[in-house]
Short mmCIF file of C-alpha atoms in Angstrom, two decimals:
data_model
loop_
_atom_site.label_atom_id
_atom_site.label_comp_id
_atom_site.label_asym_id
_atom_site.label_seq_id
_atom_site.Cartn_x
_atom_site.Cartn_y
_atom_site.Cartn_z
CA UNK A 10 -4.41 12.94 -4.20
CA UNK A 11 -1.18 10.90 -4.45
CA UNK A 12 0.87 12.63 -1.80
CA UNK A 13 2.01 12.21 1.75
CA UNK A 14 2.00 15.60 3.46
CA UNK A 15 4.26 16.29 6.42
CA UNK A 16 4.13 19.30 8.68
CA UNK A 17 6.03 21.25 9.73
CA UNK A 18 8.83 21.19 7.17
CA UNK A 19 11.32 22.54 9.70
CA UNK A 20 11.28 22.43 13.49
CA UNK A 21 13.72 23.70 16.08
CA UNK A 22 13.05 22.60 19.63
CA UNK A 23 14.77 22.71 22.98
CA UNK A 24 15.56 19.60 24.97
CA UNK A 25 12.74 20.32 27.43
CA UNK A 26 10.09 21.04 24.81
CA UNK A 27 7.20 18.89 23.66
CA UNK A 28 6.35 18.99 19.99
CA UNK A 29 4.55 16.86 17.44
CA UNK A 30 5.16 15.97 13.82
CA UNK A 31 2.17 15.37 11.60
CA UNK A 32 1.71 13.20 8.55
CA UNK A 33 -1.37 12.92 6.37
CA UNK A 34 -2.37 10.88 3.32
CA UNK A 35 -5.64 10.48 1.44
CA UNK A 36 -4.76 7.57 -0.83
CA UNK A 37 -6.62 4.99 1.24
CA UNK A 38 -3.35 3.41 2.33
CA UNK A 39 -3.70 1.30 5.46
CA UNK A 40 -0.03 1.09 6.47
CA UNK A 41 1.94 4.13 7.62
CA UNK A 42 5.56 4.48 8.67
CA UNK A 43 8.00 6.76 10.44
CA UNK A 44 11.65 6.81 9.36
CA UNK A 45 14.61 8.76 10.71
CA UNK A 46 17.42 9.88 8.42
CA UNK A 47 20.71 11.36 9.55
CA UNK A 48 22.83 13.35 7.11
CA UNK A 49 24.51 11.24 4.41
CA UNK A 50 22.89 8.06 5.77
CA UNK A 51 19.98 5.93 4.51
CA UNK A 52 16.56 6.18 6.18
CA UNK A 53 16.08 3.99 9.26
CA UNK A 54 12.70 2.52 10.08
CA UNK A 55 11.26 3.62 13.45
CA UNK A 56 7.58 2.59 13.56
CA UNK A 57 5.00 0.82 11.42
CA UNK A 58 1.25 1.19 11.80
CA UNK A 59 -1.03 -1.26 10.09
CA UNK A 60 -4.79 -0.59 10.09
CA UNK A 61 -4.26 2.05 12.78
CA UNK A 62 -2.47 -0.38 15.10
CA UNK A 63 1.22 -0.27 15.95
CA UNK A 64 2.76 -3.37 14.43
CA UNK A 65 6.48 -2.61 14.52
CA UNK A 66 8.57 -0.56 16.94
CA UNK A 67 12.24 -0.79 16.05
CA UNK A 68 13.38 -0.35 19.67
CA UNK A 69 12.88 3.39 19.49
CA UNK A 70 13.44 5.36 22.74
CA UNK A 71 10.26 6.31 24.59
CA UNK A 72 10.92 10.01 24.03
CA UNK A 73 9.43 9.31 20.59
CA UNK A 74 5.73 8.44 20.84
CA UNK A 75 3.76 7.59 17.70
CA UNK A 76 0.01 7.91 17.33
CA UNK A 77 -2.39 6.96 14.56
CA UNK A 78 -5.74 8.67 15.26
CA UNK A 79 -7.31 7.44 12.01
CA UNK A 80 -6.39 5.78 8.73
CA UNK A 81 -5.27 9.06 7.14
CA UNK A 82 -3.25 10.62 9.93
CA UNK A 83 -0.03 9.72 11.70
CA UNK A 84 1.61 11.75 14.44
CA UNK A 85 4.99 11.54 16.13
CA UNK A 86 5.07 13.14 19.58
CA UNK A 87 8.46 14.33 20.75
CA UNK A 88 9.49 14.97 24.35
CA UNK A 89 12.82 15.50 26.07
CA UNK A 90 14.85 14.95 22.93
CA UNK A 91 18.61 15.05 22.73
CA UNK A 92 20.76 16.96 20.20
CA UNK A 93 21.65 13.63 18.56
CA UNK A 94 17.98 13.22 17.66
CA UNK A 95 18.39 16.03 15.13
CA UNK A 96 17.58 14.49 11.76
CA UNK A 97 15.14 14.39 8.87
CA UNK A 98 11.98 12.55 9.91
CA UNK A 99 10.17 10.90 7.04
CA UNK A 100 6.65 9.58 6.90
CA UNK A 101 5.53 7.01 4.34
CA UNK A 102 2.42 5.04 3.48
CA UNK A 103 1.59 1.92 1.48
CA UNK A 104 -1.40 -0.21 0.58
CA UNK A 105 -0.67 -2.41 3.56
CA UNK A 106 -1.95 -5.70 2.24
CA UNK A 107 0.28 -8.71 2.72
CA UNK A 108 0.75 -11.24 0.02
CA UNK A 109 1.47 -8.71 -2.66
CA UNK A 110 3.91 -5.90 -2.97
CA UNK A 111 3.22 -2.24 -3.47
CA UNK A 112 5.38 0.83 -3.63
CA UNK A 113 5.67 3.14 -0.67
CA UNK A 114 4.89 6.84 -0.95
CA UNK A 115 7.13 9.10 1.11
CA UNK A 116 6.63 12.63 2.30
CA UNK A 117 9.32 15.30 1.98
CA UNK A 118 10.11 15.06 5.68
CA UNK A 119 10.43 17.31 8.71
CA UNK A 120 13.91 18.65 9.34
CA UNK A 121 14.26 18.57 13.14
CA UNK A 122 16.96 20.40 15.07
CA UNK A 123 17.25 19.87 18.82
CA UNK A 124 19.12 22.62 20.66
CA UNK B 30 16.50 -9.43 6.25
CA UNK B 31 18.23 -10.44 3.05
CA UNK B 32 20.96 -7.96 2.14
CA UNK B 33 21.81 -6.12 -1.05
CA UNK B 34 25.15 -4.89 -2.35
CA UNK B 35 25.44 -1.84 -4.57
CA UNK B 36 28.38 0.24 -5.81
CA UNK B 37 28.89 3.39 -3.75
CA UNK B 38 28.74 5.71 -6.74
CA UNK B 39 28.32 5.89 -10.50
CA UNK B 40 28.72 8.65 -13.04
CA UNK B 41 26.86 9.10 -16.28
CA UNK B 42 26.56 11.59 -19.09
CA UNK B 43 23.29 13.29 -19.82
CA UNK B 44 21.05 11.49 -22.33
CA UNK B 45 23.04 8.26 -22.01
CA UNK B 46 21.68 5.08 -20.38
CA UNK B 47 22.57 4.24 -16.80
CA UNK B 48 22.79 0.64 -15.58
CA UNK B 49 22.71 0.31 -11.79
CA UNK B 50 23.64 -3.15 -10.52
CA UNK B 51 22.44 -4.77 -7.31
CA UNK B 52 23.56 -8.10 -5.87
CA UNK B 53 21.26 -10.03 -3.57
CA UNK B 54 22.65 -13.54 -3.40
CA UNK B 55 20.63 -14.51 -0.29
CA UNK B 56 17.27 -13.52 -1.75
CA UNK B 57 14.35 -15.74 -0.74
CA UNK B 58 11.41 -16.83 -2.84
CA UNK B 59 9.06 -14.31 -1.22
CA UNK B 60 11.38 -11.30 -1.55
CA UNK B 61 10.34 -8.58 -3.96
CA UNK B 62 13.08 -6.38 -5.42
CA UNK B 63 12.29 -2.71 -4.91
CA UNK B 64 14.13 0.36 -6.18
CA UNK B 65 13.75 3.80 -4.67
CA UNK B 66 15.65 6.99 -5.30
CA UNK B 67 16.18 10.05 -3.15
CA UNK B 68 16.86 13.40 -4.72
CA UNK B 69 18.66 16.01 -2.63
CA UNK B 70 16.47 17.49 0.13
CA UNK B 71 13.54 15.21 -0.69
CA UNK B 72 12.01 12.02 0.63
CA UNK B 73 12.64 8.72 -1.18
CA UNK B 74 10.64 8.15 -4.32
CA UNK B 75 9.39 4.78 -5.55
CA UNK B 76 10.95 3.83 -8.89
CA UNK B 77 10.02 0.25 -9.70
CA UNK B 78 9.70 -3.23 -8.22
CA UNK B 79 9.54 -6.82 -9.41
CA UNK B 80 9.55 -10.43 -8.32
CA UNK B 81 10.82 -12.63 -11.15
CA UNK B 82 10.11 -11.05 -14.51
CA UNK B 83 11.61 -7.93 -16.01
CA UNK B 84 9.50 -4.84 -15.45
CA UNK B 85 9.13 -1.55 -17.28
CA UNK B 86 7.46 1.69 -16.31
CA UNK B 87 7.69 5.31 -17.33
CA UNK B 88 10.67 5.94 -15.06
CA UNK B 89 12.90 2.93 -15.60
CA UNK B 90 13.29 -0.75 -16.39
CA UNK B 91 14.19 -3.52 -13.99
CA UNK B 92 16.09 -6.51 -15.29
CA UNK B 93 16.13 -9.50 -12.93
CA UNK B 94 18.61 -12.34 -13.37
CA UNK B 95 17.15 -15.76 -13.93
CA UNK B 96 18.45 -17.03 -10.58
CA UNK B 97 17.25 -13.77 -8.94
CA UNK B 98 20.61 -13.27 -7.24
CA UNK B 99 21.13 -9.96 -8.98
CA UNK B 100 19.19 -7.22 -10.73
CA UNK B 101 19.86 -4.08 -12.73
CA UNK B 102 17.95 -0.83 -12.75
CA UNK B 103 18.12 0.82 -16.15
CA UNK B 104 17.53 4.51 -16.70
CA UNK B 105 17.23 4.74 -20.46
CA UNK B 106 18.27 8.37 -20.95
CA UNK B 107 19.72 10.07 -17.92
CA UNK B 108 18.82 13.67 -17.25
CA UNK B 109 20.26 16.04 -14.67
CA UNK B 110 17.10 15.43 -12.65
CA UNK B 111 18.09 11.76 -12.26
CA UNK B 112 21.05 12.67 -10.04
CA UNK B 113 20.12 10.99 -6.76
CA UNK B 114 20.88 8.17 -4.36
CA UNK B 115 19.36 4.93 -5.69
CA UNK B 116 18.43 2.22 -3.21
CA UNK B 117 17.94 -1.44 -4.07
CA UNK B 118 15.81 -3.08 -1.36
CA UNK B 119 14.47 -6.57 -0.79
CA UNK B 120 11.05 -6.68 0.79
CA UNK B 121 9.48 -9.87 2.10
CA UNK B 122 5.73 -9.48 1.92
CA UNK B 123 5.01 -12.74 3.67
CA UNK B 124 6.11 -11.54 7.09
CA UNK B 125 5.82 -7.83 7.75
CA UNK B 126 5.81 -4.37 6.34
CA UNK B 127 9.50 -3.61 6.65
CA UNK B 128 11.23 -1.64 3.91
CA UNK B 129 14.85 -1.45 5.05
CA UNK B 130 17.29 0.79 3.21
CA UNK B 131 20.94 -0.04 2.54
CA UNK B 132 23.67 2.45 1.66
CA UNK B 133 22.56 2.91 -1.97
CA UNK B 134 24.38 4.18 -5.06
CA UNK B 135 24.97 7.88 -5.57
CA UNK B 136 24.41 8.69 -9.25
CA UNK B 137 26.01 11.79 -10.72
CA UNK B 138 24.89 13.00 -14.17
CA UNK B 139 27.26 15.18 -16.18
CA UNK B 140 25.81 17.75 -18.55
#
């Protein structure tokens, strides 16, 4: 299995809703990432998990809450979002070992619309 | 993070080679040069990466200047499926796991 699987593919949520995005990989990768991508813009890094521990938070608002229950699964919990949070949310994974460089594998993303 | 500079857009004809330049004059000794591409409505896709030597794989070739201040991604025979945004990214493996995207080059392939 060489894929990163993201669910759901599309999500519409109200500003008072709570929802979660899910990301799964079975490549044995030990680093996992959340990116946000607005239309016509490059992806922006949000969070990095390394060996199931949060290692980087790029000053993301607390209405976004990441979780890494195990080495294969990454969640992004959403609460009280704003319409400007509407974007494509991408998950990625990589080998996660420092001192050498490996390619990242990205999922196809969750298209989120906040109404 | 060391920065990269790429042209905003490039056009190519189908079955012709495409040379995508990337300038990275502030590259450090521990920076790897990564290339990713993003097809419409998809997540980014790893293309190739290298440190000092030229690299080849089934998708593309990466030519790295001797002083490492620039590199070129080469698609040997462009197909319509190669129309995408191509990102040249420097990644420092000595510090953290960041892969930070710049604006990229939008490649259009004419049939």
